[in-house]
Amino acid sequence: MAIFPYKRVKVTEGLYIKRSEHFFYSDFGVRDTATHGHSGRRYICTGVPGTGFIERESESHSYHQYVRKLVAKQKPSYWRLLLGKEPSYKKELERAQKALAQASDPLKRQILDCYVNALHVGANEERIERIVRGIKDKIGHKSNKFLVSVMSHYKNKINQLGHDMRSVQLNVKDICEPEQYEAYLKMCEAFEKVAGCRRVWFNNEKSREVYQQVFFDMGIFDFIRSDNLLPIARDSRGVTYYLLPTHMIVARDTVDFDLVPLKNLTIVCQELAIQETVEVINSRLGDAASMVRIPEMNLTWYFNHVRPIMHFIGAYEELQETL
């Protein structure tokens, strides 16, 4: 537990800086996983290193509120630092190692093993980022070639760690056949259109508000590497669903998750008639146009569009045919 927000550290001979003890949020290990137009968008870490999503363009006010709430948690807070509530590579590494020791499923062990290795690399990078930030603060608005050269040295270390990270990350190409991967990329493109729907509701029968708004995105889980980002679906019970080429990850958190084979999952889409929308769904969902169900998992979502949903279902069925 850190008591002081800064620590005086030696970065080279004769040079000491004040290094922040606050967690440094970055897109290290994430940004270069996407090659389909996400580079200019903001990466939102959802609280734990290596898991988050790329903010998408949206006209939804509630989506922007959702993103702002997550971003607000990233602002340095001495109280959160004192209570140990900021992200911590050390804590996450301990949890991941414990989960790895208990895992029996081969794919889950592979994911956790790569995650442990990625956390080791990420921890070094995050520490160096805080050093670079401390050097920048020391430079201020003055010109100092010595400090700039020292900062360049540490930035080169970060670049090297980027290569190290790519070598230890789990690449989805390595867990499927080439034809499965091609079908998966097409499904991901179709899912992006689904995520872009202005309104998505989850049918949570255990909640007072049975139909609760949720958000779909493209992102990353446990530093898993992909030429495209992972499709992310969410429910209103705190569970997140990530689609891989052969499995769905049902994640309660970064180390507590299940793997469900896609060949065992049926995704059904139904277009809603006007009278059905009025009779079955309350006034909040007056513009719901389609419904998606996964019967095997008792999951139901409603959408205010039809066409992108149907395209996604078609791409998903094509992927299933390769399994």
mmCIF file of N, CA and C in Angstrom, residues 221-287:
data_model
loop_
_atom_site.group_PDB
_atom_site.id
_atom_site.type_symbol
_atom_site.label_atom_id
_atom_site.label_comp_id
_atom_site.label_asym_id
_atom_site.label_seq_id
_atom_site.Cartn_x
_atom_site.Cartn_y
_atom_site.Cartn_z
ATOM 1 N N PHE A 221 -9.469 -8.860 -24.100
ATOM 2 C CA PHE A 221 -9.608 -9.556 -22.824
ATOM 3 C C PHE A 221 -8.284 -10.242 -22.513
ATOM 4 N N ASP A 222 -7.743 -9.972 -21.361
ATOM 5 C CA ASP A 222 -6.505 -10.620 -20.881
ATOM 6 C C ASP A 222 -5.370 -10.561 -21.907
ATOM 7 N N PHE A 223 -5.234 -9.404 -22.555
ATOM 8 C CA PHE A 223 -4.155 -9.179 -23.528
ATOM 9 C C PHE A 223 -4.193 -10.156 -24.706
ATOM 10 N N ILE A 224 -5.348 -10.735 -25.030
ATOM 11 C CA ILE A 224 -5.450 -11.640 -26.178
ATOM 12 C C ILE A 224 -5.287 -10.820 -27.461
ATOM 13 N N ARG A 225 -4.434 -11.278 -28.331
ATOM 14 C CA ARG A 225 -4.075 -10.549 -29.542
ATOM 15 C C ARG A 225 -4.909 -11.028 -30.732
ATOM 16 N N SER A 226 -5.367 -10.063 -31.549
ATOM 17 C CA SER A 226 -6.153 -10.396 -32.720
ATOM 18 C C SER A 226 -5.947 -9.331 -33.785
ATOM 19 N N ASP A 227 -6.038 -9.738 -35.083
ATOM 20 C CA ASP A 227 -5.984 -8.755 -36.162
ATOM 21 C C ASP A 227 -7.199 -7.839 -36.108
ATOM 22 N N ASN A 228 -8.251 -8.337 -35.503
ATOM 23 C CA ASN A 228 -9.424 -7.518 -35.242
ATOM 24 C C ASN A 228 -9.682 -7.589 -33.745
ATOM 25 N N LEU A 229 -10.372 -6.613 -33.203
ATOM 26 C CA LEU A 229 -10.669 -6.645 -31.777
ATOM 27 C C LEU A 229 -11.739 -7.696 -31.485
ATOM 28 N N LEU A 230 -11.798 -8.144 -30.238
ATOM 29 C CA LEU A 230 -12.759 -9.169 -29.851
ATOM 30 C C LEU A 230 -14.163 -8.576 -29.709
ATOM 31 N N PRO A 231 -15.181 -9.220 -30.261
ATOM 32 C CA PRO A 231 -16.563 -8.785 -30.029
ATOM 33 C C PRO A 231 -16.920 -8.928 -28.548
ATOM 34 N N ILE A 232 -17.520 -7.871 -27.995
ATOM 35 C CA ILE A 232 -17.890 -7.854 -26.580
ATOM 36 C C ILE A 232 -19.391 -7.636 -26.442
ATOM 37 N N ALA A 233 -20.059 -8.571 -25.789
ATOM 38 C CA ALA A 233 -21.471 -8.410 -25.411
ATOM 39 C C ALA A 233 -21.532 -8.344 -23.892
ATOM 40 N N ARG A 234 -22.494 -7.599 -23.373
ATOM 41 C CA ARG A 234 -22.626 -7.454 -21.917
ATOM 42 C C ARG A 234 -24.065 -7.728 -21.510
ATOM 43 N N ASP A 235 -24.233 -8.225 -20.291
ATOM 44 C CA ASP A 235 -25.572 -8.297 -19.728
ATOM 45 C C ASP A 235 -25.654 -7.312 -18.572
ATOM 46 N N SER A 236 -26.795 -7.226 -17.945
ATOM 47 C CA SER A 236 -26.983 -6.264 -16.856
ATOM 48 C C SER A 236 -26.668 -6.874 -15.495
ATOM 49 N N ARG A 237 -26.066 -8.087 -15.493
ATOM 50 C CA ARG A 237 -25.731 -8.759 -14.244
ATOM 51 C C ARG A 237 -24.238 -8.725 -13.960
ATOM 52 N N GLY A 238 -23.487 -7.969 -14.775
ATOM 53 C CA GLY A 238 -22.061 -7.832 -14.554
ATOM 54 C C GLY A 238 -21.214 -8.860 -15.263
ATOM 55 N N VAL A 239 -21.809 -9.648 -16.156
ATOM 56 C CA VAL A 239 -21.057 -10.655 -16.914
ATOM 57 C C VAL A 239 -20.778 -10.114 -18.314
ATOM 58 N N THR A 240 -19.563 -10.358 -18.801
ATOM 59 C CA THR A 240 -19.166 -9.911 -20.136
ATOM 60 C C THR A 240 -18.869 -11.127 -20.997
ATOM 61 N N TYR A 241 -19.276 -11.066 -22.264
ATOM 62 C CA TYR A 241 -19.133 -12.194 -23.180
ATOM 63 C C TYR A 241 -18.220 -11.785 -24.340
ATOM 64 N N TYR A 242 -17.130 -12.539 -24.507
ATOM 65 C CA TYR A 242 -16.170 -12.273 -25.583
ATOM 66 C C TYR A 242 -16.222 -13.431 -26.571
ATOM 67 N N LEU A 243 -16.242 -13.098 -27.859
ATOM 68 C CA LEU A 243 -16.299 -14.137 -28.890
ATOM 69 C C LEU A 243 -14.914 -14.401 -29.458
ATOM 70 N N LEU A 244 -14.486 -15.656 -29.379
ATOM 71 C CA LEU A 244 -13.270 -16.142 -30.012
ATOM 72 C C LEU A 244 -13.686 -16.972 -31.233
ATOM 73 N N PRO A 245 -12.755 -17.385 -32.077
ATOM 74 C CA PRO A 245 -13.133 -18.173 -33.263
ATOM 75 C C PRO A 245 -13.820 -19.493 -32.944
ATOM 76 N N THR A 246 -13.500 -20.093 -31.814
ATOM 77 C CA THR A 246 -14.070 -21.411 -31.495
ATOM 78 C C THR A 246 -14.861 -21.434 -30.196
ATOM 79 N N HIS A 247 -14.727 -20.416 -29.369
ATOM 80 C CA HIS A 247 -15.371 -20.413 -28.049
ATOM 81 C C HIS A 247 -15.928 -19.033 -27.710
ATOM 82 N N MET A 248 -16.849 -19.040 -26.773
ATOM 83 C CA MET A 248 -17.288 -17.804 -26.133
ATOM 84 C C MET A 248 -16.714 -17.779 -24.723
ATOM 85 N N ILE A 249 -16.092 -16.651 -24.365
ATOM 86 C CA ILE A 249 -15.603 -16.462 -22.999
ATOM 87 C C ILE A 249 -16.716 -15.816 -22.186
ATOM 88 N N VAL A 250 -17.135 -16.472 -21.134
ATOM 89 C CA VAL A 250 -18.137 -15.930 -20.216
ATOM 90 C C VAL A 250 -17.380 -15.454 -18.989
ATOM 91 N N ALA A 251 -17.118 -14.143 -18.948
ATOM 92 C CA ALA A 251 -16.187 -13.594 -17.960
ATOM 93 C C ALA A 251 -16.897 -12.846 -16.841
ATOM 94 N N ARG A 252 -16.707 -13.341 -15.635
ATOM 95 C CA ARG A 252 -17.158 -12.616 -14.458
ATOM 96 C C ARG A 252 -16.086 -11.618 -14.037
ATOM 97 N N ASP A 253 -14.835 -11.950 -14.263
ATOM 98 C CA ASP A 253 -13.719 -11.011 -14.186
ATOM 99 C C ASP A 253 -12.576 -11.599 -15.003
ATOM 100 N N THR A 254 -11.388 -11.043 -14.885
ATOM 101 C CA THR A 254 -10.294 -11.429 -15.776
ATOM 102 C C THR A 254 -9.770 -12.842 -15.551
ATOM 103 N N VAL A 255 -9.947 -13.388 -14.380
ATOM 104 C CA VAL A 255 -9.453 -14.742 -14.117
ATOM 105 C C VAL A 255 -10.569 -15.723 -13.777
ATOM 106 N N ASP A 256 -11.762 -15.217 -13.542
ATOM 107 C CA ASP A 256 -12.930 -16.063 -13.259
ATOM 108 C C ASP A 256 -13.810 -16.080 -14.497
ATOM 109 N N PHE A 257 -13.577 -17.047 -15.367
ATOM 110 C CA PHE A 257 -14.348 -17.116 -16.603
ATOM 111 C C PHE A 257 -14.510 -18.568 -17.049
ATOM 112 N N ASP A 258 -15.535 -18.783 -17.867
ATOM 113 C CA ASP A 258 -15.801 -20.091 -18.460
ATOM 114 C C ASP A 258 -15.635 -19.995 -19.966
ATOM 115 N N LEU A 259 -15.347 -21.126 -20.587
ATOM 116 C CA LEU A 259 -15.226 -21.205 -22.038
ATOM 117 C C LEU A 259 -16.303 -22.138 -22.576
ATOM 118 N N VAL A 260 -17.162 -21.608 -23.444
ATOM 119 C CA VAL A 260 -18.257 -22.387 -24.008
ATOM 120 C C VAL A 260 -18.003 -22.557 -25.510
ATOM 121 N N PRO A 261 -17.895 -23.791 -26.015
ATOM 122 C CA PRO A 261 -17.663 -24.006 -27.454
ATOM 123 C C PRO A 261 -18.782 -23.401 -28.297
ATOM 124 N N LEU A 262 -18.425 -22.693 -29.359
ATOM 125 C CA LEU A 262 -19.432 -22.068 -30.213
ATOM 126 C C LEU A 262 -20.287 -23.103 -30.935
ATOM 127 N N LYS A 263 -19.706 -24.281 -31.183
ATOM 128 C CA LYS A 263 -20.485 -25.306 -31.883
ATOM 129 C C LYS A 263 -21.677 -25.776 -31.055
ATOM 130 N N ASN A 264 -21.654 -25.487 -29.746
ATOM 131 C CA ASN A 264 -22.762 -25.873 -28.870
ATOM 132 C C ASN A 264 -23.726 -24.719 -28.606
ATOM 133 N N LEU A 265 -23.467 -23.555 -29.214
ATOM 134 C CA LEU A 265 -24.291 -22.383 -28.949
ATOM 135 C C LEU A 265 -25.114 -22.001 -30.172
ATOM 136 N N THR A 266 -26.403 -21.913 -29.978
ATOM 137 C CA THR A 266 -27.303 -21.466 -31.031
ATOM 138 C C THR A 266 -27.700 -20.018 -30.762
ATOM 139 N N ILE A 267 -27.506 -19.152 -31.749
ATOM 140 C CA ILE A 267 -27.933 -17.763 -31.618
ATOM 141 C C ILE A 267 -29.114 -17.552 -32.558
ATOM 142 N N VAL A 268 -30.249 -17.214 -31.989
ATOM 143 C CA VAL A 268 -31.494 -17.091 -32.737
ATOM 144 C C VAL A 268 -31.927 -15.642 -32.787
ATOM 145 N N CYS A 269 -32.329 -15.186 -33.960
ATOM 146 C CA CYS A 269 -32.821 -13.814 -34.113
ATOM 147 C C CYS A 269 -34.284 -13.847 -34.525
ATOM 148 N N GLN A 270 -35.051 -12.940 -33.965
ATOM 149 C CA GLN A 270 -36.468 -12.851 -34.306
ATOM 150 C C GLN A 270 -36.846 -11.390 -34.484
ATOM 151 N N GLU A 271 -37.482 -11.080 -35.603
ATOM 152 C CA GLU A 271 -37.985 -9.731 -35.825
ATOM 153 C C GLU A 271 -39.288 -9.556 -35.066
ATOM 154 N N LEU A 272 -39.428 -8.440 -34.372
ATOM 155 C CA LEU A 272 -40.616 -8.224 -33.545
ATOM 156 C C LEU A 272 -41.696 -7.511 -34.330
ATOM 157 N N ALA A 273 -42.911 -8.035 -34.260
ATOM 158 C CA ALA A 273 -44.053 -7.371 -34.869
ATOM 159 C C ALA A 273 -44.447 -6.178 -34.015
ATOM 160 N N ILE A 274 -45.149 -5.221 -34.608
ATOM 161 C CA ILE A 274 -45.521 -3.999 -33.877
ATOM 162 C C ILE A 274 -46.368 -4.329 -32.663
ATOM 163 N N GLN A 275 -47.372 -5.191 -32.834
ATOM 164 C CA GLN A 275 -48.241 -5.517 -31.708
ATOM 165 C C GLN A 275 -47.480 -6.263 -30.617
ATOM 166 N N GLU A 276 -46.485 -7.074 -31.027
ATOM 167 C CA GLU A 276 -45.701 -7.809 -30.044
ATOM 168 C C GLU A 276 -44.853 -6.843 -29.215
ATOM 169 N N THR A 277 -44.316 -5.823 -29.889
ATOM 170 C CA THR A 277 -43.512 -4.822 -29.187
ATOM 171 C C THR A 277 -44.335 -4.114 -28.129
ATOM 172 N N VAL A 278 -45.569 -3.792 -28.453
ATOM 173 C CA VAL A 278 -46.436 -3.067 -27.521
ATOM 174 C C VAL A 278 -46.879 -3.960 -26.374
ATOM 175 N N GLU A 279 -47.231 -5.189 -26.671
ATOM 176 C CA GLU A 279 -47.807 -6.060 -25.667
ATOM 177 C C GLU A 279 -46.764 -6.649 -24.726
ATOM 178 N N VAL A 280 -45.626 -7.041 -25.268
ATOM 179 C CA VAL A 280 -44.652 -7.773 -24.478
ATOM 180 C C VAL A 280 -43.646 -6.856 -23.799
ATOM 181 N N ILE A 281 -43.315 -5.760 -24.451
ATOM 182 C CA ILE A 281 -42.242 -4.902 -23.956
ATOM 183 C C ILE A 281 -42.828 -3.604 -23.424
ATOM 184 N N ASN A 282 -42.242 -3.101 -22.342
ATOM 185 C CA ASN A 282 -42.781 -1.887 -21.746
ATOM 186 C C ASN A 282 -42.459 -0.671 -22.603
ATOM 187 N N SER A 283 -42.932 0.490 -22.165
ATOM 188 C CA SER A 283 -42.810 1.706 -22.971
ATOM 189 C C SER A 283 -41.369 2.124 -23.206
ATOM 190 N N ARG A 284 -40.455 1.728 -22.331
ATOM 191 C CA ARG A 284 -39.051 2.084 -22.515
ATOM 192 C C ARG A 284 -38.496 1.457 -23.776
ATOM 193 N N LEU A 285 -39.047 0.324 -24.194
ATOM 194 C CA LEU A 285 -38.546 -0.391 -25.355
ATOM 195 C C LEU A 285 -39.495 -0.246 -26.531
ATOM 196 N N GLY A 286 -40.128 0.886 -26.628
ATOM 197 C CA GLY A 286 -41.117 1.077 -27.674
ATOM 198 C C GLY A 286 -40.569 0.967 -29.076
ATOM 199 N N ASP A 287 -39.239 1.201 -29.265
ATOM 200 C CA ASP A 287 -38.676 1.128 -30.605
ATOM 201 C C ASP A 287 -37.864 -0.145 -30.818
#
